[in-house]
Short mmCIF file of C-alpha atoms in Angstrom, two decimals:
data_model
loop_
_atom_site.label_atom_id
_atom_site.label_comp_id
_atom_site.label_asym_id
_atom_site.label_seq_id
_atom_site.Cartn_x
_atom_site.Cartn_y
_atom_site.Cartn_z
CA UNK A 372 0.02 -0.12 0.00
CA UNK A 373 1.20 3.43 -0.92
CA UNK A 374 2.85 5.38 2.41
CA UNK A 375 0.90 8.55 1.32
CA UNK A 376 -2.51 7.26 1.79
CA UNK A 377 -3.39 8.34 5.24
CA UNK A 378 -5.55 5.44 7.18
CA UNK A 379 -8.02 5.91 9.98
CA UNK A 380 -7.41 4.47 12.68
CA UNK A 381 -10.83 2.24 12.76
CA UNK A 382 -9.50 0.63 9.66
CA UNK A 383 -7.62 -1.77 11.81
CA UNK A 384 -11.26 -3.59 13.08
CA UNK A 385 -12.39 -6.36 10.89
CA UNK A 386 -15.73 -5.79 11.55
CA UNK A 387 -15.54 -2.26 10.48
CA UNK A 388 -17.47 -1.04 7.15
CA UNK A 389 -15.94 0.13 4.14
CA UNK A 390 -18.93 2.36 3.70
CA UNK A 391 -20.54 3.24 7.07
CA UNK A 392 -24.02 1.74 7.38
CA UNK A 393 -25.62 5.11 8.10
CA UNK A 394 -24.17 6.80 4.59
CA UNK A 395 -25.28 3.44 2.96
CA UNK A 396 -28.46 3.82 3.98
CA UNK A 397 -28.84 7.78 2.90
CA UNK A 398 -27.45 6.58 -0.32
CA UNK A 399 -30.28 3.97 -0.98
CA UNK A 400 -33.19 6.59 0.18
CA UNK A 401 -31.66 9.20 -2.20
CA UNK A 402 -31.50 7.03 -5.05
CA UNK A 403 -35.35 5.60 -5.44
CA UNK A 404 -35.08 4.08 -8.38
CA UNK A 405 -31.71 1.74 -6.67
CA UNK A 406 -33.03 -1.23 -7.36
CA UNK A 407 -34.74 -0.56 -10.64
CA UNK A 408 -31.32 0.78 -12.28
CA UNK A 409 -28.97 -2.17 -12.23
CA UNK A 410 -31.02 -4.15 -14.37
CA UNK A 411 -31.16 -1.56 -16.99
CA UNK A 412 -27.69 -0.41 -16.81
CA UNK A 413 -27.40 -3.79 -18.49
CA UNK A 414 -28.63 -2.74 -21.92
CA UNK A 415 -25.90 -0.37 -22.80
CA UNK A 416 -24.78 0.34 -26.00
CA UNK A 417 -21.20 -1.13 -25.14
CA UNK A 418 -23.26 -4.33 -23.86
CA UNK A 419 -24.42 -4.80 -27.04
CA UNK A 420 -21.75 -4.75 -29.01
CA UNK A 421 -20.15 -7.30 -26.79
CA UNK A 422 -22.83 -9.55 -27.41
CA UNK A 423 -22.83 -8.79 -31.31
CA UNK A 424 -19.71 -10.73 -31.50
CA UNK A 425 -20.43 -13.82 -30.42
CA UNK A 426 -23.59 -13.77 -31.75
CA UNK A 427 -22.73 -12.96 -35.06
CA UNK A 428 -20.03 -15.69 -34.72
CA UNK A 429 -22.59 -18.50 -33.99
CA UNK A 430 -25.21 -17.49 -36.92
CA UNK A 431 -22.28 -17.79 -39.32
CA UNK A 432 -21.75 -21.50 -37.47
CA UNK A 433 -25.52 -22.25 -37.79
CA UNK A 434 -26.88 -20.78 -41.22
CA UNK A 435 -23.87 -20.49 -43.57
CA UNK A 436 -22.65 -23.09 -45.55
CA UNK A 437 -19.54 -23.17 -47.77
CA UNK A 438 -18.51 -25.46 -50.42
CA UNK A 439 -15.38 -26.01 -48.44
CA UNK A 440 -14.31 -27.53 -45.26
CA UNK A 441 -16.18 -26.58 -41.76
CA UNK A 442 -13.03 -25.31 -40.75
CA UNK A 443 -13.36 -22.24 -43.37
CA UNK A 444 -17.06 -21.02 -42.11
CA UNK A 445 -15.48 -21.22 -38.71
CA UNK A 446 -12.76 -19.20 -39.18
CA UNK A 447 -15.46 -16.63 -41.00
CA UNK A 448 -17.53 -16.59 -38.00
CA UNK A 449 -13.75 -16.08 -35.60
CA UNK A 450 -13.33 -13.21 -38.02
CA UNK A 451 -16.69 -11.73 -37.96
CA UNK A 452 -16.33 -11.88 -34.05
CA UNK A 453 -12.81 -10.53 -33.68
CA UNK A 454 -13.38 -7.74 -36.26
CA UNK A 455 -16.92 -6.75 -34.47
CA UNK A 456 -15.12 -6.03 -31.37
CA UNK A 457 -12.14 -3.98 -33.01
CA UNK A 458 -14.39 -1.89 -34.96
CA UNK A 459 -16.53 -1.48 -32.01
CA UNK A 460 -13.94 -1.32 -29.31
CA UNK A 461 -16.50 -2.53 -27.36
CA UNK A 462 -13.67 -5.06 -25.50
CA UNK A 463 -10.44 -3.44 -25.13
CA UNK A 464 -8.22 -3.96 -28.17
CA UNK A 465 -5.57 -5.70 -26.65
CA UNK A 466 -8.15 -8.04 -24.60
CA UNK A 467 -9.73 -8.65 -28.65
CA UNK A 468 -6.52 -9.28 -29.86
CA UNK A 469 -5.81 -11.99 -27.41
CA UNK A 470 -8.96 -13.97 -28.65
CA UNK A 471 -7.80 -16.19 -31.45
CA UNK A 472 -5.75 -17.93 -28.39
CA UNK A 473 -8.65 -19.73 -27.06
CA UNK A 474 -11.29 -19.30 -30.59
CA UNK A 475 -8.85 -21.39 -32.67
CA UNK A 476 -8.09 -24.53 -30.62
CA UNK A 477 -11.96 -24.37 -29.58
CA UNK A 478 -13.44 -23.73 -33.35
CA UNK A 479 -10.43 -26.61 -34.60
CA UNK A 480 -9.06 -23.66 -36.55
CA UNK A 481 -5.09 -24.83 -34.94
CA UNK A 482 -3.71 -26.43 -31.83
CA UNK A 483 -2.71 -24.24 -29.16
CA UNK A 484 0.86 -24.68 -29.70
CA UNK A 485 0.77 -23.62 -33.46
CA UNK A 486 -1.53 -20.12 -32.48
CA UNK A 487 1.01 -18.94 -29.95
CA UNK A 488 3.42 -19.20 -32.30
CA UNK A 489 1.89 -16.41 -34.08
CA UNK A 490 2.51 -14.16 -30.77
CA UNK A 491 6.33 -14.41 -30.99
CA UNK A 492 8.33 -14.30 -33.72
CA UNK A 493 11.05 -12.54 -35.71
CA UNK A 494 8.70 -9.59 -36.19
CA UNK A 495 7.58 -9.25 -33.15
CA UNK A 496 10.98 -9.56 -31.80
CA UNK A 497 11.87 -6.76 -33.81
CA UNK A 498 9.40 -4.48 -32.27
CA UNK A 499 10.29 -5.20 -28.89
CA UNK A 500 13.77 -4.14 -29.43
CA UNK A 501 13.15 -0.86 -30.96
CA UNK A 502 10.50 -0.09 -28.39
CA UNK A 503 12.98 -0.71 -25.52
CA UNK A 504 15.47 1.63 -27.63
CA UNK A 505 12.84 4.18 -28.13
CA UNK A 506 12.30 4.34 -24.33
CA UNK A 507 16.03 4.90 -23.81
CA UNK A 508 15.91 7.67 -25.87
CA UNK A 509 12.93 9.13 -24.28
CA UNK A 510 14.28 8.60 -20.65
CA UNK A 511 17.48 10.75 -21.43
CA UNK A 512 15.81 13.44 -23.58
CA UNK A 513 17.74 12.57 -26.68
CA UNK A 514 14.79 13.93 -28.84
CA UNK A 515 14.50 17.10 -26.77
CA UNK A 516 18.59 18.26 -27.24
CA UNK A 517 17.92 17.06 -31.41
CA UNK A 518 14.41 19.17 -31.74
CA UNK A 519 16.46 21.75 -30.53
CA UNK A 520 19.22 21.44 -32.47
CA UNK A 521 17.21 20.96 -35.50
CA UNK A 522 15.06 23.65 -35.11
CA UNK A 523 17.85 25.74 -34.12
CA UNK A 524 19.48 25.18 -37.36
CA UNK A 525 16.27 25.85 -39.26
CA UNK A 526 15.28 28.89 -37.52
CA UNK A 527 17.21 31.54 -39.76
CA UNK A 528 17.88 35.01 -39.23
CA UNK A 529 15.48 36.61 -39.83
CA UNK A 530 13.22 34.21 -39.02
CA UNK A 531 12.19 31.92 -41.75
CA UNK A 532 8.15 30.59 -40.99
CA UNK A 533 8.52 28.00 -43.46
CA UNK A 534 11.58 26.98 -42.77
CA UNK A 535 10.97 26.61 -39.33
CA UNK A 536 8.49 24.60 -39.94
CA UNK A 537 10.22 22.25 -41.87
CA UNK A 538 12.74 21.98 -39.33
CA UNK A 539 9.66 20.92 -36.54
CA UNK A 540 8.37 18.69 -39.36
CA UNK A 541 11.44 16.74 -40.34
CA UNK A 542 12.74 16.55 -36.86
CA UNK A 543 9.55 14.70 -36.01
CA UNK A 544 9.33 12.28 -39.65
CA UNK A 545 13.20 11.45 -38.32
CA UNK A 546 12.35 10.16 -34.84
CA UNK A 547 9.32 8.39 -35.85
CA UNK A 548 11.36 6.09 -38.31
CA UNK A 549 13.10 4.62 -35.86
CA UNK A 550 9.79 4.03 -32.96
CA UNK A 551 6.21 3.66 -33.19
CA UNK A 552 4.72 7.19 -34.89
CA UNK A 553 2.12 7.29 -31.97
CA UNK A 554 5.10 7.50 -29.44
CA UNK A 555 7.01 10.18 -31.89
CA UNK A 556 3.89 12.30 -31.65
CA UNK A 557 3.93 12.09 -28.18
CA UNK A 558 7.73 12.94 -27.58
CA UNK A 559 7.65 15.59 -30.34
CA UNK A 560 4.78 17.64 -29.30
CA UNK A 561 5.69 18.94 -25.75
CA UNK A 562 8.67 20.19 -27.74
CA UNK A 563 6.61 21.81 -30.13
CA UNK A 564 4.21 23.09 -27.93
CA UNK A 565 6.70 24.65 -25.59
CA UNK A 566 8.06 26.50 -28.76
CA UNK A 567 4.55 27.76 -29.13
CA UNK A 568 4.20 28.74 -25.83
CA UNK A 569 6.53 31.64 -26.71
CA UNK A 570 3.46 33.45 -28.42
CA UNK A 571 0.92 35.43 -26.70
CA UNK A 572 -2.25 33.72 -26.00
CA UNK A 573 -6.26 35.00 -25.86
CA UNK A 574 -7.23 38.44 -27.24
CA UNK A 575 -3.13 38.92 -27.77
CA UNK A 576 -2.77 36.71 -30.27
CA UNK A 577 -3.07 37.78 -34.04
CA UNK A 578 -4.35 35.66 -36.64
CA UNK A 579 -0.77 35.35 -38.57
CA UNK A 580 0.48 33.68 -34.87
CA UNK A 581 -2.38 31.55 -34.26
CA UNK A 582 -2.18 30.02 -37.95
CA UNK A 583 1.48 29.35 -37.44
CA UNK A 584 0.70 27.31 -34.32
CA UNK A 585 -1.92 25.17 -36.30
CA UNK A 586 0.57 24.49 -38.69
CA UNK A 587 3.31 23.46 -36.31
CA UNK A 588 0.40 21.30 -34.66
CA UNK A 589 -0.80 19.92 -37.97
CA UNK A 590 3.06 19.51 -39.00
CA UNK A 591 4.02 17.06 -35.97
CA UNK A 592 0.91 14.78 -36.31
CA UNK A 593 1.30 14.20 -39.92
CA UNK A 594 4.98 14.41 -40.24
CA UNK A 595 4.81 11.42 -37.33
CA UNK A 596 2.52 9.30 -39.70
CA UNK A 597 4.72 10.22 -42.71
CA UNK A 598 7.96 9.29 -41.19
CA UNK A 599 6.76 5.95 -39.39
CA UNK A 600 6.20 4.78 -43.26
CA UNK A 601 9.77 4.80 -44.28
CA UNK A 602 10.97 2.09 -41.78
CA UNK A 603 9.43 -1.19 -40.94
CA UNK A 604 9.76 -0.11 -37.47
CA UNK A 605 8.03 3.26 -37.62
CA UNK A 606 4.73 1.53 -37.58
CA UNK A 607 2.32 -1.14 -36.89
CA UNK A 608 0.50 -1.62 -40.37
CA UNK A 609 4.21 -2.08 -42.01
CA UNK A 610 4.95 -4.95 -39.74
CA UNK A 611 2.10 -6.52 -40.50
CA UNK A 612 2.47 -6.62 -44.09
CA UNK A 613 6.29 -8.18 -43.57
CA UNK A 614 4.60 -10.47 -41.38
CA UNK A 615 1.89 -11.40 -43.47
CA UNK A 616 4.13 -11.75 -46.20
CA UNK A 617 6.23 -13.98 -44.72
CA UNK A 618 3.03 -16.57 -43.49
CA UNK A 619 1.82 -16.32 -46.67
CA UNK A 620 4.86 -16.96 -48.63
CA UNK A 621 7.52 -18.91 -46.64
CA UNK A 622 9.56 -19.83 -49.40
CA UNK A 623 10.07 -16.45 -51.04
CA UNK A 624 12.53 -13.79 -49.91
CA UNK A 625 11.59 -12.42 -46.95
CA UNK A 626 10.92 -8.22 -46.93
CA UNK A 627 14.16 -7.14 -45.19
CA UNK A 628 14.88 -3.50 -43.35
CA UNK A 629 17.04 -1.88 -45.70
CA UNK A 630 14.67 -3.57 -48.97
CA UNK A 631 11.64 -1.66 -47.08
CA UNK A 632 13.39 1.35 -46.67
CA UNK A 633 15.18 1.52 -50.26
CA UNK A 634 11.46 1.94 -51.47
CA UNK A 635 9.36 3.59 -48.82
CA UNK A 636 11.62 6.34 -48.07
CA UNK A 637 11.92 8.04 -51.08
CA UNK A 638 7.65 7.83 -51.19
CA UNK A 639 7.23 8.88 -47.61
CA UNK A 640 10.24 12.07 -48.75
CA UNK A 641 7.31 12.75 -51.71
CA UNK A 642 4.48 12.80 -49.07
CA UNK A 643 6.57 14.72 -46.46
CA UNK A 644 7.42 17.73 -48.86
CA UNK A 645 3.67 17.42 -50.19
CA UNK A 646 2.85 18.19 -46.36
CA UNK A 647 5.28 20.85 -46.20
CA UNK A 648 3.67 22.89 -49.52
CA UNK A 649 0.21 22.40 -48.25
CA UNK A 650 0.55 24.45 -44.85
CA UNK A 651 3.08 26.33 -45.97
CA UNK A 652 0.52 27.45 -48.50
CA UNK A 653 -2.62 27.29 -46.19
CA UNK A 654 -1.00 28.78 -42.66
CA UNK A 655 2.01 30.66 -43.49
CA UNK A 656 1.22 34.38 -44.68
CA UNK A 657 3.93 36.44 -46.27
CA UNK A 658 4.03 38.77 -43.55
CA UNK A 659 4.12 36.18 -40.55
CA UNK A 660 7.82 36.11 -40.60
CA UNK A 661 7.64 39.82 -39.16
CA UNK A 662 5.01 39.10 -36.90
CA UNK A 663 6.98 35.79 -34.93
CA UNK A 664 10.24 37.64 -34.73
CA UNK A 665 9.30 39.63 -32.12
CA UNK A 666 8.61 36.26 -29.78
CA UNK A 667 10.88 33.23 -31.39
CA UNK A 668 14.50 33.96 -32.30
CA UNK A 669 17.56 32.02 -32.48
CA UNK A 670 18.79 33.63 -29.09
CA UNK A 671 15.65 31.85 -27.22
CA UNK A 672 16.73 28.58 -28.32
CA UNK A 673 20.11 28.65 -27.89
CA UNK A 674 19.57 29.66 -24.02
CA UNK A 675 17.14 26.63 -24.19
CA UNK A 676 19.71 24.29 -25.44
CA UNK A 677 22.61 25.56 -23.03
CA UNK A 678 20.35 24.87 -20.26
CA UNK A 679 20.28 20.99 -21.39
CA UNK A 680 24.25 21.14 -20.47
CA UNK A 681 26.57 19.20 -22.49
CA UNK A 682 25.60 15.57 -23.51
CA UNK A 683 26.42 12.92 -20.90
CA UNK A 684 28.31 9.93 -21.24
CA UNK A 685 24.85 7.87 -21.24
CA UNK A 686 23.38 10.28 -23.76
CA UNK A 687 26.45 9.29 -26.11
CA UNK A 688 26.07 5.59 -25.28
CA UNK A 689 22.56 5.32 -26.46
CA UNK A 690 23.00 7.70 -29.45
CA UNK A 691 25.82 4.97 -30.41
CA UNK A 692 23.95 2.07 -29.58
CA UNK A 693 21.18 3.35 -31.85
CA UNK A 694 23.87 4.23 -34.73
CA UNK A 695 25.10 0.69 -34.30
CA UNK A 696 21.49 -0.98 -34.43
CA UNK A 697 20.52 0.76 -37.92
CA UNK A 698 23.73 0.20 -39.28
CA UNK A 699 23.24 -3.68 -38.60
CA UNK A 700 19.32 -3.26 -39.85
CA UNK A 701 20.93 -1.94 -43.17
CA UNK A 702 23.93 -4.24 -43.74
CA UNK A 703 22.19 -7.44 -42.95
CA UNK A 704 21.09 -8.16 -46.92
CA UNK A 705 21.99 -5.36 -49.26
CA UNK A 706 22.20 -6.81 -52.67
CA UNK A 707 22.69 -9.90 -54.72
CA UNK A 708 26.33 -9.05 -55.41
CA UNK A 709 27.13 -7.95 -51.72
CA UNK A 710 25.02 -9.96 -49.90
CA UNK A 711 25.63 -8.21 -46.43
CA UNK A 712 26.89 -9.68 -42.70
CA UNK A 713 23.76 -11.93 -42.57
CA UNK A 714 24.95 -14.43 -44.93
CA UNK A 715 27.72 -15.11 -42.15
CA UNK A 716 25.03 -17.23 -40.43
CA UNK A 717 23.35 -18.98 -43.35
CA UNK A 718 20.08 -17.07 -42.90
CA UNK A 719 19.55 -17.78 -39.47
CA UNK A 720 19.15 -14.20 -38.40
CA UNK A 721 16.74 -11.46 -38.81
CA UNK A 722 16.26 -7.95 -37.72
CA UNK A 723 14.96 -8.94 -34.69
CA UNK A 724 17.45 -11.07 -33.89
CA UNK A 725 19.74 -7.76 -33.94
CA UNK A 726 16.66 -5.49 -32.63
CA UNK A 727 16.78 -7.70 -28.96
CA UNK A 728 20.54 -8.17 -29.17
CA UNK A 729 21.28 -4.58 -29.43
CA UNK A 730 17.90 -3.76 -26.71
CA UNK A 731 20.52 -6.21 -24.40
CA UNK A 732 23.64 -3.99 -24.60
CA UNK A 733 21.94 -1.38 -23.16
CA UNK A 734 21.00 -3.45 -20.04
CA UNK A 735 24.74 -4.24 -19.51
CA UNK A 736 26.63 -1.03 -20.23
CA UNK A 737 26.52 1.33 -16.84
CA UNK A 738 25.14 5.02 -17.06
CA UNK A 739 28.06 6.33 -15.08
CA UNK A 740 25.21 8.25 -13.13
CA UNK A 741 24.89 5.80 -10.07
CA UNK A 742 27.16 3.53 -9.14
CA UNK A 743 25.28 -0.20 -10.23
CA UNK A 744 22.96 1.84 -12.60
CA UNK A 745 23.12 0.68 -16.35
CA UNK A 746 21.65 2.54 -19.52
CA UNK A 747 18.23 0.35 -18.89
CA UNK A 748 16.91 -1.02 -16.57
CA UNK A 749 13.54 -3.32 -16.58
CA UNK A 750 11.60 -1.01 -14.71
CA UNK A 751 11.80 1.44 -17.11
CA UNK A 752 10.36 -1.11 -19.66
CA UNK A 753 6.94 -1.20 -18.00
CA UNK A 754 5.32 1.55 -20.77
CA UNK A 755 6.42 -0.91 -23.74
CA UNK A 756 3.18 -0.96 -25.93
CA UNK A 757 2.26 -4.25 -25.03
CA UNK A 758 -1.40 -3.54 -27.23
CA UNK A 759 0.65 -3.24 -30.21
CA UNK A 760 2.81 -5.97 -29.66
CA UNK A 761 -0.58 -8.09 -28.85
CA UNK A 762 -2.20 -6.53 -32.12
CA UNK A 763 0.53 -7.76 -34.49
CA UNK A 764 0.38 -11.70 -33.56
CA UNK A 765 -3.17 -11.24 -33.81
CA UNK A 766 -3.04 -10.13 -37.28
CA UNK A 767 -0.57 -12.80 -37.94
CA UNK A 768 -2.49 -15.51 -36.48
CA UNK A 769 -5.46 -14.87 -38.31
CA UNK A 770 -3.28 -14.42 -41.40
CA UNK A 771 -2.13 -18.28 -40.95
CA UNK A 772 -6.01 -18.93 -39.99
CA UNK A 773 -7.16 -17.83 -43.13
CA UNK A 774 -4.63 -20.00 -45.28
CA UNK A 775 -4.94 -23.17 -43.26
CA UNK A 776 -8.79 -23.41 -42.72
CA UNK A 777 -9.48 -23.61 -46.14
CA UNK A 778 -11.37 -19.77 -46.09
CA UNK A 779 -8.69 -18.48 -48.51
CA UNK A 780 -9.56 -20.58 -51.46
CA UNK A 781 -12.94 -19.44 -50.77
CA UNK A 782 -12.24 -15.95 -50.97
CA UNK A 783 -10.42 -16.76 -53.79
CA UNK A 784 -13.12 -18.41 -55.59
CA UNK A 785 -15.39 -15.66 -54.43
CA UNK A 786 -13.50 -12.90 -56.80
CA UNK A 787 -13.22 -14.62 -59.84
CA UNK A 788 -15.14 -12.07 -61.67
CA UNK A 789 -12.48 -9.63 -61.15
CA UNK A 790 -9.94 -12.13 -62.81
CA UNK A 791 -9.32 -10.05 -66.12
CA UNK A 792 -10.10 -6.69 -64.41
CA UNK A 793 -6.49 -4.24 -65.19
CA UNK A 794 -4.15 -3.84 -62.54
CA UNK A 795 -4.20 0.04 -63.41
CA UNK A 796 -7.97 0.30 -62.27
CA UNK A 797 -8.23 -2.13 -59.48
CA UNK A 798 -4.74 -0.73 -57.37
CA UNK A 799 -6.06 2.78 -57.36
CA UNK A 800 -9.47 1.49 -55.75
CA UNK A 801 -7.47 -0.38 -52.87
CA UNK A 802 -5.62 2.58 -52.24
CA UNK A 803 -8.78 4.61 -51.73
CA UNK A 804 -10.87 2.03 -49.90
CA UNK A 805 -8.01 1.28 -47.61
CA UNK A 806 -7.35 5.25 -46.76
CA UNK A 807 -11.76 5.68 -45.98
CA UNK A 808 -11.42 2.71 -44.19
CA UNK A 809 -8.69 3.44 -41.94
CA UNK A 810 -10.69 7.11 -40.74
CA UNK A 811 -12.96 5.09 -38.60
CA UNK A 812 -10.47 2.19 -37.28
CA UNK A 813 -7.13 1.82 -36.60
CA UNK A 814 -4.22 1.90 -38.92
CA UNK A 815 -3.71 -1.84 -37.96
CA UNK A 816 -6.89 -3.00 -37.97
CA UNK A 817 -7.86 -1.86 -41.54
CA UNK A 818 -4.12 -3.77 -42.46
CA UNK A 819 -5.28 -6.95 -40.76
CA UNK A 820 -8.85 -6.87 -42.17
CA UNK A 821 -7.44 -5.57 -46.22
CA UNK A 822 -4.29 -7.74 -46.45
CA UNK A 823 -5.67 -11.54 -46.65
CA UNK A 824 -8.18 -10.45 -49.04
CA UNK A 825 -5.97 -8.49 -51.21
CA UNK A 826 -3.54 -11.62 -51.22
CA UNK A 827 -6.51 -13.93 -52.69
CA UNK A 828 -7.19 -10.65 -55.18
CA UNK A 829 -4.24 -10.37 -56.24
CA UNK A 830 -3.73 -14.62 -56.99
CA UNK A 831 -7.11 -14.14 -59.07
CA UNK A 832 -5.57 -11.28 -61.13
CA UNK A 833 -2.61 -13.40 -61.43
CA UNK A 834 0.10 -10.44 -60.23
CA UNK A 835 2.09 -10.11 -57.76
CA UNK A 836 0.63 -10.01 -54.39
CA UNK A 837 2.95 -7.03 -53.21
CA UNK A 838 1.51 -4.75 -55.77
CA UNK A 839 -1.75 -4.85 -54.18
CA UNK A 840 -0.31 -5.76 -50.43
CA UNK A 841 1.99 -2.67 -50.06
CA UNK A 842 -0.36 0.30 -51.37
CA UNK A 843 -3.49 -1.39 -48.92
CA UNK A 844 -0.74 -1.05 -46.12
CA UNK A 845 0.59 2.25 -46.82
CA UNK A 846 -2.65 3.51 -47.55
CA UNK A 847 -4.08 2.47 -44.52
CA UNK A 848 -1.35 5.05 -42.63
CA UNK A 849 -3.27 7.36 -44.46
CA UNK A 850 -5.48 8.23 -41.21
CA UNK A 851 -5.22 12.29 -42.04
CA UNK A 852 -9.23 13.78 -41.26
CA UNK A 853 -10.42 12.83 -38.20
CA UNK A 854 -9.00 12.94 -34.51
CA UNK A 855 -9.92 9.91 -33.70
CA UNK A 856 -8.28 7.93 -36.75
CA UNK A 857 -5.29 7.27 -34.66
CA UNK A 858 -3.93 8.15 -31.50
CA UNK A 859 -1.30 10.29 -32.95
CA UNK A 860 -4.40 12.52 -33.98
CA UNK A 861 -5.64 12.85 -30.94
CA UNK A 862 -2.18 14.09 -29.51
CA UNK A 863 -2.45 16.95 -31.83
CA UNK A 864 -6.11 17.66 -30.88
CA UNK A 865 -6.00 17.43 -27.56
CA UNK A 866 -3.57 20.49 -27.74
CA UNK A 867 -6.13 22.85 -28.15
CA UNK A 868 -4.45 24.66 -31.59
CA UNK A 869 -6.56 22.95 -34.09
CA UNK A 870 -10.09 21.43 -34.75
CA UNK A 871 -11.98 19.19 -37.37
CA UNK A 872 -12.08 21.75 -39.77
CA UNK A 873 -8.54 22.36 -39.93
CA UNK A 874 -7.74 18.40 -40.04
CA UNK A 875 -10.58 18.03 -43.01
CA UNK A 876 -8.44 21.13 -44.71
CA UNK A 877 -4.93 19.77 -45.00
CA UNK A 878 -5.67 16.26 -44.49
CA UNK A 879 -7.96 15.74 -47.61
CA UNK A 880 -5.75 17.02 -50.22
CA UNK A 881 -2.34 15.35 -48.42
CA UNK A 882 -4.36 12.00 -48.59
CA UNK A 883 -4.77 13.19 -52.21
CA UNK A 884 -1.10 13.67 -52.65
CA UNK A 885 -0.15 10.46 -51.02
CA UNK A 886 -2.63 8.29 -53.13
CA UNK A 887 -1.07 9.89 -55.88
CA UNK A 888 2.62 9.39 -54.73
CA UNK A 889 1.84 5.91 -53.84
CA UNK A 890 0.37 4.96 -57.83
CA UNK A 891 3.82 7.49 -58.93
CA UNK A 892 6.43 4.98 -56.91
CA UNK A 893 4.75 1.64 -57.26
CA UNK A 894 5.34 0.74 -60.83
CA UNK A 895 8.52 2.54 -61.27
CA UNK A 896 10.95 2.37 -58.28
CA UNK A 897 8.78 -0.55 -56.53
CA UNK A 898 9.24 -2.66 -59.48
CA UNK A 899 13.12 -1.87 -59.34
CA UNK A 900 13.64 -2.63 -55.27
CA UNK A 901 11.53 -5.37 -54.90
CA UNK A 902 13.00 -7.44 -57.95
CA UNK A 903 15.16 -9.46 -54.96
CA UNK A 904 11.76 -10.08 -53.69
CA UNK A 905 9.96 -10.96 -56.73
CA UNK A 906 12.41 -12.97 -58.66
CA UNK A 907 11.91 -16.09 -56.56
CA UNK A 908 8.32 -15.93 -56.39
CA UNK A 909 5.88 -17.54 -59.10
CA UNK A 910 2.08 -16.44 -58.58
CA UNK A 911 -0.18 -19.22 -58.89
CA UNK A 912 -1.73 -20.08 -62.32
#
């Protein structure tokens, strides 16, 4: 028990009620409907959604008959149950994500041991290691120091608001490349709002200052999403894509960290430049530099940076470990001519292996602040996002279940009418549909829902699955219109600087620009970078 709580001396008597009898009686007397309110409280919207999950499962098992083994019908019923709970959040999403652990064995989809293995593979190890490193960066405030340095670099003399906005957004995007985009938004938003606190509030704030504040907040939340697209560790949707590719096509070449980076970074850069242009066009007027110079200059930023003092040994070591991790990720598998250091281990080592190994080093190196303390200890890891890890595991389990239950064959047969549909017509539709669904549910849930369907659609059309899977996964990250679309949007919305109108006015053209960028990159750079993956893969005819 926490020692800060005061305990009444009478509480030691086991006969003393937790709530005095008189107070309890008064409470009942003040509530004449006390005896009738409890049954009525059962019939809430949340409880109805909870019931809707197993009810839909039972209805499908009873009335739906597929020309396939019973396991395919059972898998469809499980999908209905899980997706209803995911979409409505009637049950917390991490709890719903554990449902396959008991549903799959009970419905004969797979054994308990088989489904558990989906919740811990190399992709999950990649997430664990990268999140531990992100927690170390946050603990030592390295992101704050980085933000101040880059903002100081881009501030300009005299102040150039578009250039300063570029610096803040670029810093956020860079941070988001190496940790989850929600974590990046949570870490960078206090830095951004700290800069905005220098401006007057209320009646003393001009329209020019108010518009620039909106641009900064919008820039942080959207840059976090865009930066996360460029690396596997930046967002859960990318990891779900990699895991499902590995699950459905285990004999094909895997999607490595550097393969994804060389494709996705140019794509993210195009979308980032579009974001910066939209923000400058909508929120940075010609006279904004003069209005902002009175409150923000290089001298203020320098003083704030000086208050942080020189970098300590712990910060330097975390940065060194971070650099080693990135170098190992990028050089494990390079090209066919230059295979990388991974060839020394005959393909047994994955990106997750490297991630956990480097994270382990943080628990060994001393931080030189207090005797016996290391750079990281397990108490700091209590903030690990187990909800994301469980959701990833559920996605991989569902992918395996759809394939092994026979439901994949049923879906493929149901899409026969699209066999001769042109790819140039289907691919844009995939991007648009994915971008719409993600506004109403999480990016990860959207990716988990769409990718198995896109794999079967690609098989029906006799095209490489990645030509549809990649646009579907990236389109699921275009959650730019609503505050509730993704947690990083909520982070910006709660600052009070933006409203839904700002998000729609900025997010709609950004979503259109993102779809255009995918349409440009997929048939050009995507084909070249993905050649190593596609060369050993022959779609079913």
